[in-house]
Amino acid sequence: MAAKAQFVREYKLLAVGEPSIGKSSLIVQFTRNYFPVTYDPTIEDSYRKECVIDKEIAIIEVLDTACQNDYYSPMIKHYLDNAEGVLLVYSIISRNSFLLMDTYHEQIVERKGQSFPMIIVGTKCDLEQKRQVSVSEARDVAARFGCNFIETSAKNGINVDEPFFAVAREIMRQNKVQAQYYFALG
């Protein structure tokens, strides 16, 4: 009996946020299942992981950016051109990284539109005693942006897969809606 060929969908995601907030650690934990103990500042790196999302094989490619305080960098715009979804990342122990979510969101909406798939990701939730951003604040911003919100800990393996899968599911949902629209027209 021949094996049934299965379509593999690739999702191109972009992680944006300030340096040293845990973007790379989260991505490495997601794609390679380990927590990097030493910090090596990211220049730009791309990671891939094959996984199963809702019984479908998927390859998630994540571009880890090095946002160096130049919020309107041409590089961010270039990265956005190739992305299908975004993880807006801040650290729960850095109010400044959280306050910059509006700036990044503005860029995304300007370049990709209001309904572009994204999620707000609070990293380092294992450092509750150093928290500077409340869960309710993050939920309020996510509601204002019209996206989901989740807190993670790459170090403790908390909610590591969820933000990547959530954005991929939103891309899937939007693709199905778009396909139904074109089918209805055709």
Short mmCIF file of N, CA and C in Angstrom, two decimals:
data_model
loop_
_atom_site.label_atom_id
_atom_site.label_comp_id
_atom_site.label_asym_id
_atom_site.label_seq_id
_atom_site.Cartn_x
_atom_site.Cartn_y
_atom_site.Cartn_z
N MET A 1 0.84 -1.17 0.00
CA MET A 1 0.00 0.00 0.00
C MET A 1 0.89 1.24 0.00
N ALA A 2 0.67 2.11 -0.94
CA ALA A 2 1.50 3.32 -1.08
C ALA A 2 1.14 4.34 0.00
N ALA A 3 2.17 4.99 0.48
CA ALA A 3 1.95 6.04 1.50
C ALA A 3 1.31 7.25 0.84
N LYS A 4 0.42 7.84 1.57
CA LYS A 4 -0.28 9.03 1.08
C LYS A 4 0.65 10.24 1.19
N ALA A 5 0.84 10.93 0.07
CA ALA A 5 1.66 12.14 0.09
C ALA A 5 0.93 13.23 0.85
N GLN A 6 1.66 13.95 1.64
CA GLN A 6 1.04 15.02 2.42
C GLN A 6 1.71 16.34 2.08
N PHE A 7 0.87 17.33 1.89
CA PHE A 7 1.35 18.67 1.59
C PHE A 7 1.99 19.26 2.84
N VAL A 8 3.16 19.84 2.66
CA VAL A 8 3.87 20.48 3.77
C VAL A 8 3.81 21.99 3.53
N ARG A 9 3.25 22.69 4.46
CA ARG A 9 3.12 24.16 4.35
C ARG A 9 4.23 24.82 5.12
N GLU A 10 4.85 25.82 4.53
CA GLU A 10 5.92 26.55 5.18
C GLU A 10 5.38 27.91 5.63
N TYR A 11 5.74 28.30 6.85
CA TYR A 11 5.32 29.58 7.42
C TYR A 11 6.56 30.41 7.72
N LYS A 12 6.58 31.62 7.20
CA LYS A 12 7.71 32.52 7.43
C LYS A 12 7.33 33.55 8.47
N LEU A 13 7.94 33.42 9.65
CA LEU A 13 7.63 34.30 10.76
C LEU A 13 8.82 35.20 11.07
N LEU A 14 8.51 36.33 11.67
CA LEU A 14 9.51 37.31 12.04
C LEU A 14 9.35 37.62 13.52
N ALA A 15 10.46 37.61 14.25
CA ALA A 15 10.44 37.98 15.67
C ALA A 15 11.09 39.35 15.81
N VAL A 16 10.33 40.32 16.34
CA VAL A 16 10.87 41.66 16.53
C VAL A 16 10.76 42.07 17.99
N GLY A 17 11.69 42.90 18.41
CA GLY A 17 11.73 43.39 19.77
C GLY A 17 13.13 43.86 20.09
N GLU A 18 13.26 44.50 21.22
CA GLU A 18 14.54 45.06 21.63
C GLU A 18 15.60 43.98 21.87
N PRO A 19 16.88 44.35 21.81
CA PRO A 19 17.96 43.40 22.14
C PRO A 19 17.87 42.94 23.60
N SER A 20 18.34 41.75 23.86
CA SER A 20 18.49 41.19 25.22
C SER A 20 17.18 40.92 25.95
N ILE A 21 16.11 40.69 25.22
CA ILE A 21 14.82 40.43 25.87
C ILE A 21 14.41 38.96 25.80
N GLY A 22 15.21 38.14 25.13
CA GLY A 22 14.91 36.71 25.09
C GLY A 22 14.35 36.20 23.78
N LYS A 23 14.39 37.00 22.71
CA LYS A 23 13.89 36.53 21.41
C LYS A 23 14.65 35.29 20.96
N SER A 24 15.98 35.41 20.93
CA SER A 24 16.81 34.30 20.45
C SER A 24 16.66 33.06 21.33
N SER A 25 16.62 33.25 22.63
CA SER A 25 16.46 32.11 23.54
C SER A 25 15.15 31.38 23.28
N LEU A 26 14.07 32.13 23.07
CA LEU A 26 12.77 31.53 22.79
C LEU A 26 12.81 30.76 21.47
N ILE A 27 13.42 31.36 20.46
CA ILE A 27 13.48 30.71 19.15
C ILE A 27 14.35 29.46 19.19
N VAL A 28 15.48 29.53 19.87
CA VAL A 28 16.36 28.37 19.98
C VAL A 28 15.65 27.26 20.77
N GLN A 29 14.97 27.61 21.84
CA GLN A 29 14.23 26.60 22.62
C GLN A 29 13.15 25.95 21.75
N PHE A 30 12.45 26.76 20.94
CA PHE A 30 11.41 26.24 20.04
C PHE A 30 11.99 25.33 18.97
N THR A 31 13.06 25.75 18.31
CA THR A 31 13.57 25.01 17.16
C THR A 31 14.57 23.91 17.51
N ARG A 32 15.28 24.08 18.63
CA ARG A 32 16.36 23.13 18.95
C ARG A 32 16.21 22.46 20.30
N ASN A 33 15.17 22.84 21.04
CA ASN A 33 14.87 22.22 22.34
C ASN A 33 15.97 22.36 23.38
N TYR A 34 16.62 23.50 23.41
CA TYR A 34 17.55 23.77 24.51
C TYR A 34 17.59 25.27 24.79
N PHE A 35 18.01 25.58 26.00
CA PHE A 35 18.10 26.98 26.43
C PHE A 35 19.56 27.40 26.38
N PRO A 36 19.88 28.39 25.54
CA PRO A 36 21.27 28.86 25.48
C PRO A 36 21.64 29.59 26.77
N VAL A 37 22.68 29.15 27.44
CA VAL A 37 23.07 29.71 28.72
C VAL A 37 23.82 31.02 28.56
N THR A 38 24.64 31.12 27.53
CA THR A 38 25.39 32.36 27.31
C THR A 38 24.67 33.23 26.30
N TYR A 39 24.84 34.53 26.44
CA TYR A 39 24.21 35.49 25.53
C TYR A 39 25.18 35.89 24.44
N ASP A 40 24.78 35.66 23.21
CA ASP A 40 25.55 36.06 22.05
C ASP A 40 24.66 36.99 21.24
N PRO A 41 24.95 38.28 21.21
CA PRO A 41 24.06 39.22 20.52
C PRO A 41 23.78 38.80 19.08
N THR A 42 22.52 38.82 18.72
CA THR A 42 22.09 38.40 17.39
C THR A 42 22.39 39.49 16.38
N ILE A 43 22.92 39.08 15.26
CA ILE A 43 23.05 40.01 14.14
C ILE A 43 21.80 39.82 13.30
N GLU A 44 21.56 38.64 12.89
CA GLU A 44 20.35 38.21 12.20
C GLU A 44 20.53 36.72 12.02
N ASP A 45 19.50 35.96 12.28
CA ASP A 45 19.61 34.53 12.15
C ASP A 45 18.26 33.96 11.75
N SER A 46 18.30 32.86 11.04
CA SER A 46 17.08 32.21 10.60
C SER A 46 17.07 30.78 11.13
N TYR A 47 15.93 30.34 11.62
CA TYR A 47 15.77 29.01 12.20
C TYR A 47 14.58 28.33 11.55
N ARG A 48 14.65 26.99 11.45
CA ARG A 48 13.55 26.23 10.86
C ARG A 48 13.21 25.04 11.76
N LYS A 49 11.92 24.73 11.78
CA LYS A 49 11.49 23.56 12.54
C LYS A 49 10.31 22.93 11.82
N GLU A 50 10.39 21.61 11.67
CA GLU A 50 9.25 20.86 11.13
C GLU A 50 8.41 20.42 12.31
N CYS A 51 7.11 20.63 12.21
CA CYS A 51 6.22 20.27 13.31
C CYS A 51 4.85 19.91 12.75
N VAL A 52 3.97 19.49 13.63
CA VAL A 52 2.60 19.18 13.25
C VAL A 52 1.68 20.16 13.96
N ILE A 53 0.88 20.86 13.15
CA ILE A 53 -0.07 21.82 13.69
C ILE A 53 -1.45 21.41 13.21
N ASP A 54 -2.31 21.07 14.13
CA ASP A 54 -3.67 20.64 13.80
C ASP A 54 -3.68 19.53 12.75
N LYS A 55 -2.84 18.54 12.97
CA LYS A 55 -2.72 17.35 12.15
C LYS A 55 -2.14 17.61 10.76
N GLU A 56 -1.55 18.78 10.55
CA GLU A 56 -0.91 19.10 9.28
C GLU A 56 0.57 19.31 9.51
N ILE A 57 1.39 18.75 8.61
CA ILE A 57 2.83 18.95 8.71
C ILE A 57 3.15 20.38 8.27
N ALA A 58 3.97 21.03 9.06
CA ALA A 58 4.34 22.42 8.77
C ALA A 58 5.82 22.62 9.02
N ILE A 59 6.39 23.51 8.27
CA ILE A 59 7.75 23.96 8.54
C ILE A 59 7.64 25.42 8.92
N ILE A 60 8.10 25.73 10.12
CA ILE A 60 8.07 27.11 10.57
C ILE A 60 9.49 27.65 10.48
N GLU A 61 9.63 28.70 9.69
CA GLU A 61 10.90 29.39 9.57
C GLU A 61 10.76 30.71 10.31
N VAL A 62 11.70 30.96 11.22
CA VAL A 62 11.65 32.17 12.03
C VAL A 62 12.91 32.99 11.79
N LEU A 63 12.72 34.24 11.42
CA LEU A 63 13.84 35.15 11.29
C LEU A 63 13.96 35.92 12.59
N ASP A 64 15.11 35.78 13.21
CA ASP A 64 15.41 36.46 14.47
C ASP A 64 16.15 37.75 14.12
N THR A 65 15.53 38.88 14.40
CA THR A 65 16.11 40.16 14.01
C THR A 65 16.95 40.75 15.12
N ALA A 66 17.81 41.65 14.74
CA ALA A 66 18.62 42.40 15.69
C ALA A 66 18.16 43.85 15.63
N CYS A 67 17.08 44.15 16.31
CA CYS A 67 16.54 45.51 16.31
C CYS A 67 17.39 46.36 17.23
N GLN A 68 18.23 47.16 16.68
CA GLN A 68 19.18 47.94 17.47
C GLN A 68 18.73 49.38 17.64
N ASN A 69 17.59 49.59 18.27
CA ASN A 69 17.12 50.93 18.59
C ASN A 69 16.87 51.83 17.39
N ASP A 70 16.87 51.28 16.19
CA ASP A 70 16.54 52.07 15.00
C ASP A 70 15.19 51.56 14.50
N TYR A 71 14.13 52.06 15.11
CA TYR A 71 12.80 51.51 14.93
C TYR A 71 12.28 51.59 13.51
N TYR A 72 12.79 52.52 12.75
CA TYR A 72 12.31 52.67 11.38
C TYR A 72 13.37 52.22 10.39
N SER A 73 14.16 51.27 10.78
CA SER A 73 15.24 50.75 9.96
C SER A 73 14.69 50.17 8.66
N PRO A 74 15.39 50.43 7.55
CA PRO A 74 14.99 49.80 6.29
C PRO A 74 15.05 48.28 6.38
N MET A 75 15.90 47.73 7.24
CA MET A 75 15.99 46.28 7.36
C MET A 75 14.70 45.69 7.92
N ILE A 76 14.10 46.35 8.90
CA ILE A 76 12.83 45.85 9.44
C ILE A 76 11.79 45.81 8.34
N LYS A 77 11.74 46.84 7.53
CA LYS A 77 10.77 46.87 6.42
C LYS A 77 11.06 45.75 5.43
N HIS A 78 12.33 45.50 5.16
CA HIS A 78 12.70 44.41 4.27
C HIS A 78 12.27 43.05 4.85
N TYR A 79 12.55 42.85 6.14
CA TYR A 79 12.14 41.60 6.79
C TYR A 79 10.64 41.42 6.70
N LEU A 80 9.89 42.49 6.93
CA LEU A 80 8.44 42.42 6.89
C LEU A 80 7.92 42.03 5.51
N ASP A 81 8.59 42.49 4.47
CA ASP A 81 8.15 42.17 3.11
C ASP A 81 8.10 40.67 2.88
N ASN A 82 9.00 39.92 3.52
CA ASN A 82 9.09 38.48 3.31
C ASN A 82 8.34 37.66 4.36
N ALA A 83 7.84 38.30 5.39
CA ALA A 83 7.19 37.57 6.49
C ALA A 83 5.70 37.39 6.23
N GLU A 84 5.16 36.29 6.80
CA GLU A 84 3.72 36.04 6.76
C GLU A 84 3.08 36.30 8.12
N GLY A 85 3.89 36.44 9.14
CA GLY A 85 3.40 36.68 10.48
C GLY A 85 4.52 37.17 11.38
N VAL A 86 4.14 37.80 12.49
CA VAL A 86 5.12 38.42 13.37
C VAL A 86 4.87 38.07 14.83
N LEU A 87 5.97 37.85 15.55
CA LEU A 87 5.94 37.77 17.01
C LEU A 87 6.49 39.09 17.52
N LEU A 88 5.65 39.87 18.19
CA LEU A 88 6.06 41.12 18.82
C LEU A 88 6.53 40.76 20.22
N VAL A 89 7.82 40.82 20.47
CA VAL A 89 8.39 40.27 21.69
C VAL A 89 8.88 41.38 22.62
N TYR A 90 8.53 41.23 23.89
CA TYR A 90 9.05 42.11 24.94
C TYR A 90 9.38 41.22 26.14
N SER A 91 10.12 41.78 27.09
CA SER A 91 10.42 41.05 28.31
C SER A 91 9.54 41.59 29.43
N ILE A 92 8.98 40.70 30.23
CA ILE A 92 8.12 41.15 31.34
C ILE A 92 8.93 41.91 32.38
N ILE A 93 10.27 41.83 32.31
CA ILE A 93 11.11 42.54 33.28
C ILE A 93 11.70 43.83 32.68
N SER A 94 11.20 44.23 31.51
CA SER A 94 11.67 45.46 30.87
C SER A 94 10.50 46.29 30.37
N ARG A 95 10.11 47.27 31.14
CA ARG A 95 9.01 48.16 30.74
C ARG A 95 9.32 48.83 29.40
N ASN A 96 10.57 49.24 29.20
CA ASN A 96 10.93 49.90 27.95
C ASN A 96 10.67 49.01 26.74
N SER A 97 11.00 47.73 26.82
CA SER A 97 10.76 46.82 25.70
C SER A 97 9.27 46.70 25.41
N PHE A 98 8.46 46.78 26.46
CA PHE A 98 7.00 46.72 26.30
C PHE A 98 6.46 48.00 25.67
N LEU A 99 6.97 49.13 26.09
CA LEU A 99 6.49 50.41 25.57
C LEU A 99 6.77 50.56 24.08
N LEU A 100 7.75 49.84 23.58
CA LEU A 100 8.08 49.92 22.16
C LEU A 100 7.18 49.07 21.27
N MET A 101 6.27 48.30 21.87
CA MET A 101 5.34 47.48 21.08
C MET A 101 4.52 48.35 20.12
N ASP A 102 4.10 49.53 20.59
CA ASP A 102 3.33 50.43 19.72
C ASP A 102 4.11 50.82 18.48
N THR A 103 5.39 51.10 18.65
CA THR A 103 6.23 51.51 17.53
C THR A 103 6.36 50.38 16.51
N TYR A 104 6.64 49.17 16.99
CA TYR A 104 6.76 48.03 16.09
C TYR A 104 5.42 47.74 15.41
N HIS A 105 4.35 47.79 16.17
CA HIS A 105 3.03 47.54 15.60
C HIS A 105 2.70 48.54 14.50
N GLU A 106 3.03 49.79 14.75
CA GLU A 106 2.80 50.84 13.75
C GLU A 106 3.50 50.50 12.43
N GLN A 107 4.74 50.08 12.53
CA GLN A 107 5.51 49.71 11.33
C GLN A 107 4.85 48.55 10.60
N ILE A 108 4.41 47.56 11.34
CA ILE A 108 3.81 46.38 10.74
C ILE A 108 2.52 46.75 10.02
N VAL A 109 1.68 47.51 10.68
CA VAL A 109 0.40 47.90 10.08
C VAL A 109 0.65 48.76 8.85
N GLU A 110 1.61 49.66 8.93
CA GLU A 110 1.93 50.52 7.79
C GLU A 110 2.38 49.70 6.59
N ARG A 111 3.14 48.65 6.85
CA ARG A 111 3.73 47.85 5.77
C ARG A 111 2.81 46.71 5.31
N LYS A 112 2.07 46.11 6.26
CA LYS A 112 1.34 44.87 5.95
C LYS A 112 -0.17 44.95 6.16
N GLY A 113 -0.66 45.98 6.82
CA GLY A 113 -2.10 46.09 7.06
C GLY A 113 -2.50 45.66 8.46
N GLN A 114 -3.67 46.09 8.87
CA GLN A 114 -4.17 45.86 10.23
C GLN A 114 -4.40 44.39 10.56
N SER A 115 -4.76 43.59 9.56
CA SER A 115 -5.11 42.20 9.84
C SER A 115 -3.92 41.24 9.69
N PHE A 116 -2.71 41.76 9.58
CA PHE A 116 -1.53 40.90 9.44
C PHE A 116 -1.39 40.02 10.69
N PRO A 117 -1.16 38.71 10.50
CA PRO A 117 -1.06 37.80 11.65
C PRO A 117 0.10 38.14 12.57
N MET A 118 -0.23 38.32 13.86
CA MET A 118 0.80 38.62 14.85
C MET A 118 0.33 38.20 16.23
N ILE A 119 1.29 38.14 17.13
CA ILE A 119 1.01 37.84 18.53
C ILE A 119 2.00 38.64 19.38
N ILE A 120 1.55 39.08 20.54
CA ILE A 120 2.43 39.73 21.50
C ILE A 120 2.94 38.65 22.45
N VAL A 121 4.27 38.61 22.61
CA VAL A 121 4.90 37.57 23.42
C VAL A 121 5.71 38.23 24.53
N GLY A 122 5.33 37.94 25.77
CA GLY A 122 6.10 38.38 26.93
C GLY A 122 7.05 37.27 27.34
N THR A 123 8.35 37.55 27.31
CA THR A 123 9.34 36.53 27.67
C THR A 123 9.71 36.65 29.15
N LYS A 124 10.41 35.65 29.62
CA LYS A 124 10.99 35.61 30.97
C LYS A 124 9.94 35.59 32.08
N CYS A 125 8.83 34.90 31.84
CA CYS A 125 7.78 34.84 32.87
C CYS A 125 8.23 34.07 34.10
N ASP A 126 9.38 33.41 34.03
CA ASP A 126 9.94 32.74 35.21
C ASP A 126 10.54 33.76 36.20
N LEU A 127 10.66 35.02 35.78
CA LEU A 127 11.24 36.04 36.65
C LEU A 127 10.15 36.94 37.24
N GLU A 128 9.13 36.33 37.76
CA GLU A 128 7.96 37.03 38.30
C GLU A 128 8.34 38.10 39.33
N GLN A 129 9.33 37.81 40.15
CA GLN A 129 9.73 38.75 41.20
C GLN A 129 10.34 40.04 40.64
N LYS A 130 10.74 40.04 39.36
CA LYS A 130 11.31 41.24 38.73
C LYS A 130 10.34 41.89 37.74
N ARG A 131 9.11 41.42 37.72
CA ARG A 131 8.11 41.87 36.73
C ARG A 131 7.94 43.39 36.74
N GLN A 132 7.95 43.98 35.53
CA GLN A 132 7.69 45.40 35.34
C GLN A 132 6.46 45.65 34.47
N VAL A 133 5.95 44.58 33.84
CA VAL A 133 4.78 44.70 32.96
C VAL A 133 3.74 43.69 33.42
N SER A 134 2.56 44.18 33.76
CA SER A 134 1.51 43.27 34.25
C SER A 134 0.85 42.53 33.08
N VAL A 135 0.27 41.40 33.41
CA VAL A 135 -0.46 40.62 32.42
C VAL A 135 -1.62 41.44 31.86
N SER A 136 -2.32 42.17 32.72
CA SER A 136 -3.47 42.96 32.24
C SER A 136 -3.05 44.06 31.27
N GLU A 137 -1.89 44.68 31.49
CA GLU A 137 -1.38 45.68 30.55
C GLU A 137 -1.14 45.05 29.17
N ALA A 138 -0.51 43.91 29.17
CA ALA A 138 -0.21 43.23 27.91
C ALA A 138 -1.49 42.79 27.21
N ARG A 139 -2.45 42.27 27.96
CA ARG A 139 -3.74 41.89 27.37
C ARG A 139 -4.44 43.09 26.75
N ASP A 140 -4.38 44.24 27.43
CA ASP A 140 -5.00 45.46 26.90
C ASP A 140 -4.37 45.87 25.58
N VAL A 141 -3.06 45.82 25.50
CA VAL A 141 -2.38 46.19 24.25
C VAL A 141 -2.72 45.18 23.15
N ALA A 142 -2.74 43.90 23.48
CA ALA A 142 -3.10 42.88 22.49
C ALA A 142 -4.52 43.11 21.98
N ALA A 143 -5.44 43.44 22.87
CA ALA A 143 -6.82 43.72 22.45
C ALA A 143 -6.86 44.93 21.53
N ARG A 144 -6.08 45.94 21.87
CA ARG A 144 -6.03 47.15 21.02
C ARG A 144 -5.46 46.84 19.65
N PHE A 145 -4.47 45.95 19.59
CA PHE A 145 -3.86 45.55 18.32
C PHE A 145 -4.70 44.52 17.57
N GLY A 146 -5.66 43.91 18.25
CA GLY A 146 -6.49 42.87 17.62
C GLY A 146 -5.74 41.56 17.43
N CYS A 147 -4.89 41.22 18.41
CA CYS A 147 -4.13 39.98 18.31
C CYS A 147 -4.11 39.27 19.66
N ASN A 148 -3.53 38.10 19.68
CA ASN A 148 -3.41 37.33 20.92
C ASN A 148 -2.18 37.76 21.71
N PHE A 149 -2.12 37.29 22.95
CA PHE A 149 -1.01 37.58 23.84
C PHE A 149 -0.69 36.31 24.62
N ILE A 150 0.60 36.09 24.87
CA ILE A 150 1.03 34.95 25.68
C ILE A 150 2.33 35.29 26.38
N GLU A 151 2.52 34.73 27.56
CA GLU A 151 3.80 34.85 28.26
C GLU A 151 4.53 33.52 28.18
N THR A 152 5.86 33.61 28.06
CA THR A 152 6.68 32.43 27.88
C THR A 152 7.91 32.46 28.79
N SER A 153 8.52 31.30 28.93
CA SER A 153 9.84 31.21 29.55
C SER A 153 10.63 30.17 28.77
N ALA A 154 11.62 30.64 28.01
CA ALA A 154 12.48 29.71 27.29
C ALA A 154 13.30 28.88 28.28
N LYS A 155 13.70 29.51 29.36
CA LYS A 155 14.53 28.83 30.37
C LYS A 155 13.78 27.64 30.99
N ASN A 156 12.51 27.84 31.33
CA ASN A 156 11.72 26.78 31.97
C ASN A 156 10.81 26.03 31.01
N GLY A 157 10.87 26.35 29.74
CA GLY A 157 10.06 25.63 28.74
C GLY A 157 8.57 25.92 28.84
N ILE A 158 8.19 27.11 29.28
CA ILE A 158 6.77 27.46 29.45
C ILE A 158 6.24 28.13 28.19
N ASN A 159 5.20 27.56 27.63
CA ASN A 159 4.51 28.13 26.45
C ASN A 159 5.46 28.42 25.29
N VAL A 160 6.42 27.58 25.05
CA VAL A 160 7.42 27.83 24.01
C VAL A 160 6.83 27.66 22.61
N ASP A 161 6.09 26.59 22.36
CA ASP A 161 5.53 26.35 21.02
C ASP A 161 4.35 27.27 20.70
N GLU A 162 3.59 27.62 21.71
CA GLU A 162 2.31 28.28 21.52
C GLU A 162 2.34 29.54 20.66
N PRO A 163 3.27 30.49 20.87
CA PRO A 163 3.20 31.70 20.04
C PRO A 163 3.45 31.42 18.56
N PHE A 164 4.35 30.51 18.26
CA PHE A 164 4.66 30.17 16.87
C PHE A 164 3.47 29.48 16.21
N PHE A 165 2.87 28.54 16.94
CA PHE A 165 1.70 27.83 16.42
C PHE A 165 0.50 28.78 16.26
N ALA A 166 0.34 29.71 17.20
CA ALA A 166 -0.79 30.64 17.12
C ALA A 166 -0.71 31.50 15.87
N VAL A 167 0.48 31.99 15.54
CA VAL A 167 0.63 32.81 14.34
C VAL A 167 0.43 31.95 13.10
N ALA A 168 0.98 30.74 13.08
CA ALA A 168 0.77 29.84 11.94
C ALA A 168 -0.72 29.53 11.75
N ARG A 169 -1.43 29.30 12.85
CA ARG A 169 -2.88 29.05 12.74
C ARG A 169 -3.63 30.26 12.18
N GLU A 170 -3.22 31.45 12.57
CA GLU A 170 -3.86 32.66 12.05
C GLU A 170 -3.58 32.80 10.55
N ILE A 171 -2.38 32.47 10.13
CA ILE A 171 -2.06 32.49 8.69
C ILE A 171 -2.94 31.49 7.96
N MET A 172 -3.08 30.28 8.54
CA MET A 172 -3.95 29.24 7.94
C MET A 172 -5.37 29.75 7.82
N ARG A 173 -5.86 30.35 8.90
CA ARG A 173 -7.24 30.84 8.91
C ARG A 173 -7.44 31.90 7.84
N GLN A 174 -6.53 32.83 7.74
CA GLN A 174 -6.66 33.90 6.74
C GLN A 174 -6.56 33.34 5.32
N ASN A 175 -5.69 32.34 5.12
CA ASN A 175 -5.57 31.72 3.79
C ASN A 175 -6.86 31.01 3.40
N LYS A 176 -7.52 30.34 4.37
CA LYS A 176 -8.79 29.67 4.07
C LYS A 176 -9.88 30.67 3.72
N VAL A 177 -9.94 31.76 4.45
CA VAL A 177 -10.93 32.81 4.17
C VAL A 177 -10.69 33.38 2.78
N GLN A 178 -9.43 33.64 2.46
CA GLN A 178 -9.09 34.19 1.16
C GLN A 178 -9.43 33.20 0.04
N ALA A 179 -9.14 31.92 0.25
CA ALA A 179 -9.45 30.91 -0.75
C ALA A 179 -10.96 30.81 -0.97
N GLN A 180 -11.74 30.87 0.11
CA GLN A 180 -13.20 30.83 -0.03
C GLN A 180 -13.71 32.03 -0.80
N TYR A 181 -13.11 33.18 -0.56
CA TYR A 181 -13.50 34.41 -1.27
C TYR A 181 -13.25 34.25 -2.76
N TYR A 182 -12.04 33.77 -3.13
CA TYR A 182 -11.72 33.61 -4.54
C TYR A 182 -12.55 32.52 -5.18
N PHE A 183 -12.86 31.47 -4.43
CA PHE A 183 -13.72 30.40 -4.95
C PHE A 183 -15.11 30.95 -5.25
N ALA A 184 -15.62 31.78 -4.36
CA ALA A 184 -16.95 32.38 -4.55
C ALA A 184 -16.98 33.31 -5.77
N LEU A 185 -15.87 33.97 -6.04
CA LEU A 185 -15.79 34.87 -7.20
C LEU A 185 -15.70 34.10 -8.50
N GLY A 186 -15.01 32.95 -8.44
CA GLY A 186 -14.66 32.23 -9.65
C GLY A 186 -15.71 31.40 -10.23
#
